[in-house]
XYZ file of N, CA and C in Angstrom:
573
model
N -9.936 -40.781 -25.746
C -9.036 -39.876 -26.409
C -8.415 -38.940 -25.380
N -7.035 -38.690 -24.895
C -6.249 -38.029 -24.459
C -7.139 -36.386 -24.112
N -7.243 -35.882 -25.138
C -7.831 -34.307 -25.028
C -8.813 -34.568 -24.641
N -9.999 -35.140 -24.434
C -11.195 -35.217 -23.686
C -10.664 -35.520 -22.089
N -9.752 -35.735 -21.441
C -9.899 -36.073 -20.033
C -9.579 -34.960 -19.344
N -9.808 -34.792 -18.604
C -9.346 -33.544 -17.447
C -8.032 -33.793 -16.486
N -7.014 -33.981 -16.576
C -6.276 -33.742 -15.723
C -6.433 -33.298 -14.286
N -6.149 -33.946 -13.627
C -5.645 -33.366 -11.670
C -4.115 -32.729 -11.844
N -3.744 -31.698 -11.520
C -2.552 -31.671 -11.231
C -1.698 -32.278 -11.020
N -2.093 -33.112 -9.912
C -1.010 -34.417 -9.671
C -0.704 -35.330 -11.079
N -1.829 -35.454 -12.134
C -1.761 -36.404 -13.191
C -0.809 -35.391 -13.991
N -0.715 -34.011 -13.995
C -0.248 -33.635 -15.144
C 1.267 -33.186 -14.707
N 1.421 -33.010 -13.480
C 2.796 -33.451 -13.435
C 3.735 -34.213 -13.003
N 2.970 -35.401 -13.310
C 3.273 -37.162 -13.326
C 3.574 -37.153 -15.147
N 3.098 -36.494 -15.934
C 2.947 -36.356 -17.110
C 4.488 -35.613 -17.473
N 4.634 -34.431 -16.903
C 5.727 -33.755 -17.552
C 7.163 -34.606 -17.071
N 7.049 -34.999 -15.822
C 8.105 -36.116 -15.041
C 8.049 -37.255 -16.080
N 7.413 -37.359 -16.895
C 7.583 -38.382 -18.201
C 7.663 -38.136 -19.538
N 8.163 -36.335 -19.463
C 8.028 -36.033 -20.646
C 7.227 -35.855 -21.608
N 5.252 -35.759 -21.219
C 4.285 -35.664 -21.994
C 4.254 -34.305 -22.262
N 4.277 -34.438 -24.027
C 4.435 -33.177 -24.336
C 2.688 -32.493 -24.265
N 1.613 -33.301 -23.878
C 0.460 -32.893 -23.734
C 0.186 -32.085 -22.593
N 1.097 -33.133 -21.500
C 0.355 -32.578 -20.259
C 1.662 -31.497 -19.797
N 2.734 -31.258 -20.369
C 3.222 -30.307 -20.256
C 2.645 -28.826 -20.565
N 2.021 -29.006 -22.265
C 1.574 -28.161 -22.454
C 0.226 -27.702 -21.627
N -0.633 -28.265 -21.565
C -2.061 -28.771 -20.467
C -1.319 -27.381 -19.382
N -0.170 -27.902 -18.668
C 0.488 -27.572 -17.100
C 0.515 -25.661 -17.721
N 1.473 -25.802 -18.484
C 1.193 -24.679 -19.273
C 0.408 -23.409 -19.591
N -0.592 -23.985 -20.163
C -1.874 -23.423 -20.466
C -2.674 -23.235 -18.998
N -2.594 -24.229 -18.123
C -3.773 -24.224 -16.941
C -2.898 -22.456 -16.189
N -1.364 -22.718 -15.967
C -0.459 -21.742 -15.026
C 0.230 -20.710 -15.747
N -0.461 -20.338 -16.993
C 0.143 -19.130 -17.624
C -0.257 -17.765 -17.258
N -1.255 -17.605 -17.102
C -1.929 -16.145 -16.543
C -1.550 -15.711 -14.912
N -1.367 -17.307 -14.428
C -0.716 -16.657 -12.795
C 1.122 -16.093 -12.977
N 1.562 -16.829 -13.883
C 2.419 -16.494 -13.878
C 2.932 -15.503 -14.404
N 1.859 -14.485 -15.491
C 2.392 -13.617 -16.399
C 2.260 -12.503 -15.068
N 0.883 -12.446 -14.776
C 0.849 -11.720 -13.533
C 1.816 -11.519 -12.658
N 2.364 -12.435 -11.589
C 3.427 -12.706 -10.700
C 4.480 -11.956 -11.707
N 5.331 -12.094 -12.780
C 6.483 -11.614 -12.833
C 6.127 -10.528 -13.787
N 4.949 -9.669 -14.023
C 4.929 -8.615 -14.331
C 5.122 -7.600 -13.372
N 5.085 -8.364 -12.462
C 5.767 -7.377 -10.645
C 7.436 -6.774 -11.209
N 7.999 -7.424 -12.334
C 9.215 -7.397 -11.942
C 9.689 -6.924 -12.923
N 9.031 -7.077 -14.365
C 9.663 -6.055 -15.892
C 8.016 -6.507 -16.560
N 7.742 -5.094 -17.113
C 6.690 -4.979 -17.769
C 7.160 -5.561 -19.413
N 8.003 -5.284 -19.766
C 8.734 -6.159 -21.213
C 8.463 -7.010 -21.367
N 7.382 -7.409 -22.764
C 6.905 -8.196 -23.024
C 8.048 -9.288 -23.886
N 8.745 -8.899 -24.088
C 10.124 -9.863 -24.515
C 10.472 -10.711 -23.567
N 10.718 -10.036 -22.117
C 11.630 -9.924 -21.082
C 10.611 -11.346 -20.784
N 9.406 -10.642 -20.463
C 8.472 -11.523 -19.591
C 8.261 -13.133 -20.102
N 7.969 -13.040 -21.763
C 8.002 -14.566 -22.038
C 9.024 -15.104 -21.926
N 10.409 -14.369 -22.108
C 11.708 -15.531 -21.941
C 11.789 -16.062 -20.367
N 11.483 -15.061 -19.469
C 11.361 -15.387 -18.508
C 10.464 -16.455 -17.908
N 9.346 -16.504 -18.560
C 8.186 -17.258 -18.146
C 8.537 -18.584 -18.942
N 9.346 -18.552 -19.806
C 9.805 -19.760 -20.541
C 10.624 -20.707 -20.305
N 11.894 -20.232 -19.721
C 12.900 -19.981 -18.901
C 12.080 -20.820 -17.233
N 11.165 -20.377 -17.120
C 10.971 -20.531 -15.709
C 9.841 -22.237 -15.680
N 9.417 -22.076 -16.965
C 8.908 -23.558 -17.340
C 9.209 -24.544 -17.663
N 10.238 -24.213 -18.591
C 11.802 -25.381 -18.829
C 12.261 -26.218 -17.241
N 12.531 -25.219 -16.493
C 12.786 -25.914 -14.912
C 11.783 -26.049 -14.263
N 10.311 -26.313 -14.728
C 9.397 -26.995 -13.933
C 9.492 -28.469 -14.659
N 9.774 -28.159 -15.939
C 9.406 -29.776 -16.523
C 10.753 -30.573 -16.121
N 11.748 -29.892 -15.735
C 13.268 -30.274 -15.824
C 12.821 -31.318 -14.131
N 12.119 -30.252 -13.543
C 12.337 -30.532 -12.068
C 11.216 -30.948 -11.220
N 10.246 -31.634 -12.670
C 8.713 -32.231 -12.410
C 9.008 -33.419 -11.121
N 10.058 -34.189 -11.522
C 10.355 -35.219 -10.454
C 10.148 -34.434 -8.624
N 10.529 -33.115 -8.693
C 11.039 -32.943 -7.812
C 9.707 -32.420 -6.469
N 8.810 -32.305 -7.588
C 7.511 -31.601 -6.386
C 7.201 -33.084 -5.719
N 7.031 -32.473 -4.497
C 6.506 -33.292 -3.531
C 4.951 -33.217 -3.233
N 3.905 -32.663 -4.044
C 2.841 -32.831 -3.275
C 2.147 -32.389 -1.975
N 3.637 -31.544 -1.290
C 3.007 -30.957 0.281
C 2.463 -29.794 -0.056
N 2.497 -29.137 -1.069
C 1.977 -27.783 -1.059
C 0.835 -27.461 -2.471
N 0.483 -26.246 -3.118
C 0.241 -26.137 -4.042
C 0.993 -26.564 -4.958
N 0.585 -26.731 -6.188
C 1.707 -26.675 -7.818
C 1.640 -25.830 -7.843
N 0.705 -24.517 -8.137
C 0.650 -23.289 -8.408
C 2.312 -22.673 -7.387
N 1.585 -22.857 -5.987
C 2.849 -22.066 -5.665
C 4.404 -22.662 -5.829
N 4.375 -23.795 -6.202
C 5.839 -24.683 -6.699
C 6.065 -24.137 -8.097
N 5.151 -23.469 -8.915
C 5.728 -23.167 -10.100
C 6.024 -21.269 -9.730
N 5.164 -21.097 -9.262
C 5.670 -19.131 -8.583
C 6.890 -19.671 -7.922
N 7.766 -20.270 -7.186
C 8.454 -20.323 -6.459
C 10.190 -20.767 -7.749
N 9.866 -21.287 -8.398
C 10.507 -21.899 -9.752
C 10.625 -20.697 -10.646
N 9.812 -19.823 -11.163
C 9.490 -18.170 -11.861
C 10.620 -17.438 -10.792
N 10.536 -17.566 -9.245
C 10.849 -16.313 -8.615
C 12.392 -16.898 -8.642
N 12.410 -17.924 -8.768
C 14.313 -17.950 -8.996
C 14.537 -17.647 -10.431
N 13.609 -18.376 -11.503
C 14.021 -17.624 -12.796
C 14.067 -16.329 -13.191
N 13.629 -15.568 -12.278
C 13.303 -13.754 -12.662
C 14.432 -13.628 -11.858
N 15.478 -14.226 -10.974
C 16.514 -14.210 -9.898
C 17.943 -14.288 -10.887
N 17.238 -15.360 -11.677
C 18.886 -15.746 -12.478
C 18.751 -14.942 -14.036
N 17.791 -14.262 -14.353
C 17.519 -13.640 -15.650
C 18.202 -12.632 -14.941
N 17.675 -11.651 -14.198
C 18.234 -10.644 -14.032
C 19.827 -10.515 -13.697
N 20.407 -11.085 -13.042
C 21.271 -11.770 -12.974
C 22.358 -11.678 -14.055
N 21.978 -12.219 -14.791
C 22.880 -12.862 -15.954
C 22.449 -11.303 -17.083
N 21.496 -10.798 -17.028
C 21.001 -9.835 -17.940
C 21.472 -8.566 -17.600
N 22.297 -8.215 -16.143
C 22.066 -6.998 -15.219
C 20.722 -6.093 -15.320
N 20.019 -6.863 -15.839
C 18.791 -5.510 -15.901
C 18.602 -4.885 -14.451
N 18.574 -4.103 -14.092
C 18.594 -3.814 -12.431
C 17.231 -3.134 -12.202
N 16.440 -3.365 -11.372
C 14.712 -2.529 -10.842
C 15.096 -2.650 -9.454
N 14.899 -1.341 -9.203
C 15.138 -0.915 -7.554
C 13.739 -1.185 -6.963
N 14.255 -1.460 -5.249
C 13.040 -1.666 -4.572
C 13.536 -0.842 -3.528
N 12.760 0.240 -3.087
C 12.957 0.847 -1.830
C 11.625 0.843 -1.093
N 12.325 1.304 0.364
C 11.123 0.811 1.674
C 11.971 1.691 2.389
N 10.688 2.072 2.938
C 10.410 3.060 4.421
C 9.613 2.646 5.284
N 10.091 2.809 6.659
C 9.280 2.254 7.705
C 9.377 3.234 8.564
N 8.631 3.841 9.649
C 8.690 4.547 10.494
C 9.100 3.914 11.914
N 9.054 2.283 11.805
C 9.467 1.847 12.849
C 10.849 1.268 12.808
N 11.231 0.975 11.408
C 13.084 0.402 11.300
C 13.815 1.916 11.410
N 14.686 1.880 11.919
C 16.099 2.586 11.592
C 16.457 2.843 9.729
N 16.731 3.940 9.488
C 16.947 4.147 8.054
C 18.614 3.183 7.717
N 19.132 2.771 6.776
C 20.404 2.106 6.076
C 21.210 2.933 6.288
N 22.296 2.569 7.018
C 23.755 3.812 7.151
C 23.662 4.528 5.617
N 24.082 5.690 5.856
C 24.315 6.270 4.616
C 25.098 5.948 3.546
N 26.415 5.036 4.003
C 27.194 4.850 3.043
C 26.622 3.279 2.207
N 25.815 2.900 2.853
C 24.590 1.864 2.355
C 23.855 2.251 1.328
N 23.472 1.669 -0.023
C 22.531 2.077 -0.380
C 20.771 1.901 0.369
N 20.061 3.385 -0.148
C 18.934 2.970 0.247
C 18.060 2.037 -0.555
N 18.678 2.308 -1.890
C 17.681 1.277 -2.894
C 18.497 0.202 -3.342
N 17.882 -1.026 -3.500
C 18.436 -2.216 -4.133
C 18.201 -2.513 -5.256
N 19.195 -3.293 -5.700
C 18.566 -4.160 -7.441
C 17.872 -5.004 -6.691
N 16.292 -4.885 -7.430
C 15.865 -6.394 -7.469
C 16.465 -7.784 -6.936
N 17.391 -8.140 -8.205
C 17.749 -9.446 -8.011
C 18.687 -9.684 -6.863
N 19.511 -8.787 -6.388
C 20.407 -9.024 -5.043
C 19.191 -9.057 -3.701
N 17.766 -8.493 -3.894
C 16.751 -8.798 -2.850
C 16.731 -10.102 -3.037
N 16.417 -10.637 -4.653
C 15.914 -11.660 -4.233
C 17.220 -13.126 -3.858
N 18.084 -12.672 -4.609
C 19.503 -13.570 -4.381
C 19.778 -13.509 -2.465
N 19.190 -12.146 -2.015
C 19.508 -12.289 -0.271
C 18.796 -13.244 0.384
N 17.823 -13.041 -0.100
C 16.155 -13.939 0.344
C 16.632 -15.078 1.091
N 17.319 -15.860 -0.375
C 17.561 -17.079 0.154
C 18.408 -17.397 1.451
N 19.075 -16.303 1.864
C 19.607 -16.370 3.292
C 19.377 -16.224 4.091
N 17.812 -15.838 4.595
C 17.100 -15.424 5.647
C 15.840 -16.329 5.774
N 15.222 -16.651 6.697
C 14.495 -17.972 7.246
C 12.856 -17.674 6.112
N 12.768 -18.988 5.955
C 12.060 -19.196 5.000
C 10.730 -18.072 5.237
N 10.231 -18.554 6.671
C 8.909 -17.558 6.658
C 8.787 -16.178 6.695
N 10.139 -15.456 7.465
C 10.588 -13.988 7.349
C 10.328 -13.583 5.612
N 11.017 -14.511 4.865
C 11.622 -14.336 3.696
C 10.310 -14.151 2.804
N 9.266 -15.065 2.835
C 7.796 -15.108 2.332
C 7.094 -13.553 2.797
N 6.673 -13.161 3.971
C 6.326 -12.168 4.597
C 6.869 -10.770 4.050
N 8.338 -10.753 3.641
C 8.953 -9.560 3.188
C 8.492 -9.768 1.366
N 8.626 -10.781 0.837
C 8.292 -10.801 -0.201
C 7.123 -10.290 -0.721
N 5.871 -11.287 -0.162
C 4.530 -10.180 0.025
C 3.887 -9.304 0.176
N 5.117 -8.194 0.626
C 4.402 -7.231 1.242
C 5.155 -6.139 0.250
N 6.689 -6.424 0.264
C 7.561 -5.379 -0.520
C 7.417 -6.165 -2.010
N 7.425 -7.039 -2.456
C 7.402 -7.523 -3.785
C 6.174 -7.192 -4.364
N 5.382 -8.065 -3.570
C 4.133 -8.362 -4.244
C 2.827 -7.468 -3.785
N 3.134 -6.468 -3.051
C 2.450 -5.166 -2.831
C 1.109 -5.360 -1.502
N 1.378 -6.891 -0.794
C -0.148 -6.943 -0.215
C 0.324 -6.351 1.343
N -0.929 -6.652 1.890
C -0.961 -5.174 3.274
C -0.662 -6.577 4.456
N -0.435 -5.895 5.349
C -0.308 -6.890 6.686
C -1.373 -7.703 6.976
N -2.652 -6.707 6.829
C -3.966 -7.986 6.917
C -3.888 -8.737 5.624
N -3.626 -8.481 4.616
C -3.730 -9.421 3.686
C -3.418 -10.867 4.066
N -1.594 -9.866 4.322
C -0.665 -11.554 4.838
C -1.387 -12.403 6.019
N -1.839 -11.253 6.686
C -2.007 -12.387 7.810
C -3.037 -13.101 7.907
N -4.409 -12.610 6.630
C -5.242 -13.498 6.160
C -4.410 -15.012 5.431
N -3.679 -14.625 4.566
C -3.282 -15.406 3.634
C -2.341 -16.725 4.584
N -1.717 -16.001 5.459
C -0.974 -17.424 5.693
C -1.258 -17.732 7.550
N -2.579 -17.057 7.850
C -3.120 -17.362 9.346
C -2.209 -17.187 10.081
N -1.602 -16.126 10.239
C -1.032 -15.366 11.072
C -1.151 -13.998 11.751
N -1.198 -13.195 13.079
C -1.951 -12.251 12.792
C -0.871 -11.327 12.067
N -1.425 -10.105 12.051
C -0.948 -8.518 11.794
C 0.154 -8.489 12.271
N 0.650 -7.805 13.756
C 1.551 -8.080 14.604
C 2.563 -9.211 14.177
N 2.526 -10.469 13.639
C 3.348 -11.623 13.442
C 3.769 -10.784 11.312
N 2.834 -10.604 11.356
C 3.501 -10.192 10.156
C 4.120 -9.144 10.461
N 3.973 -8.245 10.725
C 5.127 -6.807 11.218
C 6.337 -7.423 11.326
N 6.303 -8.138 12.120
C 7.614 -8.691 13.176
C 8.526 -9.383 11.797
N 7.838 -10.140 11.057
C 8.460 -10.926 10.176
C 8.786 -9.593 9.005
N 8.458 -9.196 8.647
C 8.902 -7.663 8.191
C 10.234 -7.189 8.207
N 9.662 -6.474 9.851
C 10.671 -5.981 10.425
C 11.990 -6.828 10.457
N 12.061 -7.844 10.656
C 13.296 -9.116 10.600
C 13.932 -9.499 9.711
N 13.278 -9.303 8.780
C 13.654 -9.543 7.498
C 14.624 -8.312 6.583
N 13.846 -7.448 6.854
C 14.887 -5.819 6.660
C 15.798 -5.976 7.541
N 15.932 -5.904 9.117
C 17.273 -5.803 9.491
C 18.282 -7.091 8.709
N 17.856 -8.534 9.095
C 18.789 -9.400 8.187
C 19.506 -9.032 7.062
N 18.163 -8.709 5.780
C 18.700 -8.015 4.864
C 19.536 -6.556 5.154
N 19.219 -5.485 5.745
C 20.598 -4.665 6.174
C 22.075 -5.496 6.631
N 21.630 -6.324 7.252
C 23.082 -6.768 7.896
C 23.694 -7.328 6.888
N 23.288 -7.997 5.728
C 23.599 -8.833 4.998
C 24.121 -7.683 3.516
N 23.529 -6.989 3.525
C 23.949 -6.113 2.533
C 25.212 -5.353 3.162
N 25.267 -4.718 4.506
C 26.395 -4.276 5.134
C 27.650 -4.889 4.909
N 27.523 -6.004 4.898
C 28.623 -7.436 5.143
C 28.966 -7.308 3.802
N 28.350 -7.494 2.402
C 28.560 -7.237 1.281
C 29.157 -6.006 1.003
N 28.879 -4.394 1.446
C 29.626 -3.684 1.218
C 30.939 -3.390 1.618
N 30.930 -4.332 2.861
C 32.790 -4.348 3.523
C 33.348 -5.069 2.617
N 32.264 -6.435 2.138
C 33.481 -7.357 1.598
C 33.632 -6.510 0.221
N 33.217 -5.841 -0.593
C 33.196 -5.022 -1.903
C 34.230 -3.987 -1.470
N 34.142 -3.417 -0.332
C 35.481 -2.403 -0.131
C 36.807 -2.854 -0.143
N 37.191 -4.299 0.874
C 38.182 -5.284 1.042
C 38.630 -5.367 -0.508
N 38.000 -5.648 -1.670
C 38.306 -5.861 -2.562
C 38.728 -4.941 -3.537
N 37.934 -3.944 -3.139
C 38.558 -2.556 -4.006
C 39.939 -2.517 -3.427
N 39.966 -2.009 -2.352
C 41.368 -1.874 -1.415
C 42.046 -2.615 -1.890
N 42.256 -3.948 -2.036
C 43.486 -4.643 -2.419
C 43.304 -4.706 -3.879
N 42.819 -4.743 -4.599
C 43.042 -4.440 -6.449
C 43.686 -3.400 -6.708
N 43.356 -2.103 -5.703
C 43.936 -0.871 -6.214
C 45.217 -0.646 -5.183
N 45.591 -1.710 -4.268
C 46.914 -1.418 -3.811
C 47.950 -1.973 -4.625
């Protein structure tokens, strides 16, 4: 009987890549609590959070074909959530600021904002090198300390700083570039 077997991950999303509405649900049930967690980082709204988390499961089953097996599922479905909390906000404008201070970066020109929406952090992300991009996430998103990271992904302290630090200037430069091109555009609408 189906409900007596235990699933491997790999079986259960070999399952949703075929449309099992069991082992979808199974996938479901096993990755719901990591995930309520993970995007309660981002709106405590319990409305907000299941459409989101719903939203963000629809494109795991959509895009079951697409895991490869090199990594966790767990983190292939956080990674699937962190674009759906990307395109909710997005489309919703709900805006949650993230600000950061460092004693070792340079502060944001003034005519810069110091705080960001959320979702333009995470919409930048994708333009800055994958491991910078993880490192800033962890630390400014997801609240963990430099030893954490550098437990978590065997790197030291120092390598995490650096990836930090790199990641804020990118993101400054990249937000800079956005506020010229936002001025360019005011300027010529209102000429």
């Amino acid at each position: 009987m189906k409900t007596n077997k235990i699933y491997t991950d790999l079986e259960l999303i070999k399952g949703c890549e075929q449309n099992d509405r069991y082992c979808q649900e199974m996938l479901y049930r096993k990755y719901f609590g990591s995930c309520i967690a993970y995007c309660k980082k981002y709106t405590t709204n319990e409305d907000e959070l299941l459409e989101i988390i719903n939203l963000g499961y629809l494109r795991v089953f959509q895009k079951a074909s697409l895991f490869r097996n090199e990594g966790s599922l767990e983190g292939w479905i956080k990674k699937i959530m962190f674009h759906s909390l990307s395109d909710y906000f997005k489309k919703k404008n709900a805006y949650k600021t993230v600000e950061w201070e460092d004693s070792y970066d340079k502060p944001l020109n003034p005519s810069v904002l110091s705080a960001l929406y959320e979702h333009d952090i995470l919409t930048l992300l994708d333009q800055i090198p994958k491991s910078t991009a993880h490192v800033f996430e962890l630390y400014i998103l997801e609240g963990l300390s430099h030893d954490d990271i550098s437990k978590k992904l065997g790197i030291s302290i120092g390598t995490s700083k650096w990836h930090l630090s790199e990641a804020k200037k990118k993101l400054r430069i990249l937000i800079e570039n956005q506020e010229n091109k936002n001025k360019h555009v005011l300027q010529y609408t209102t000429a």
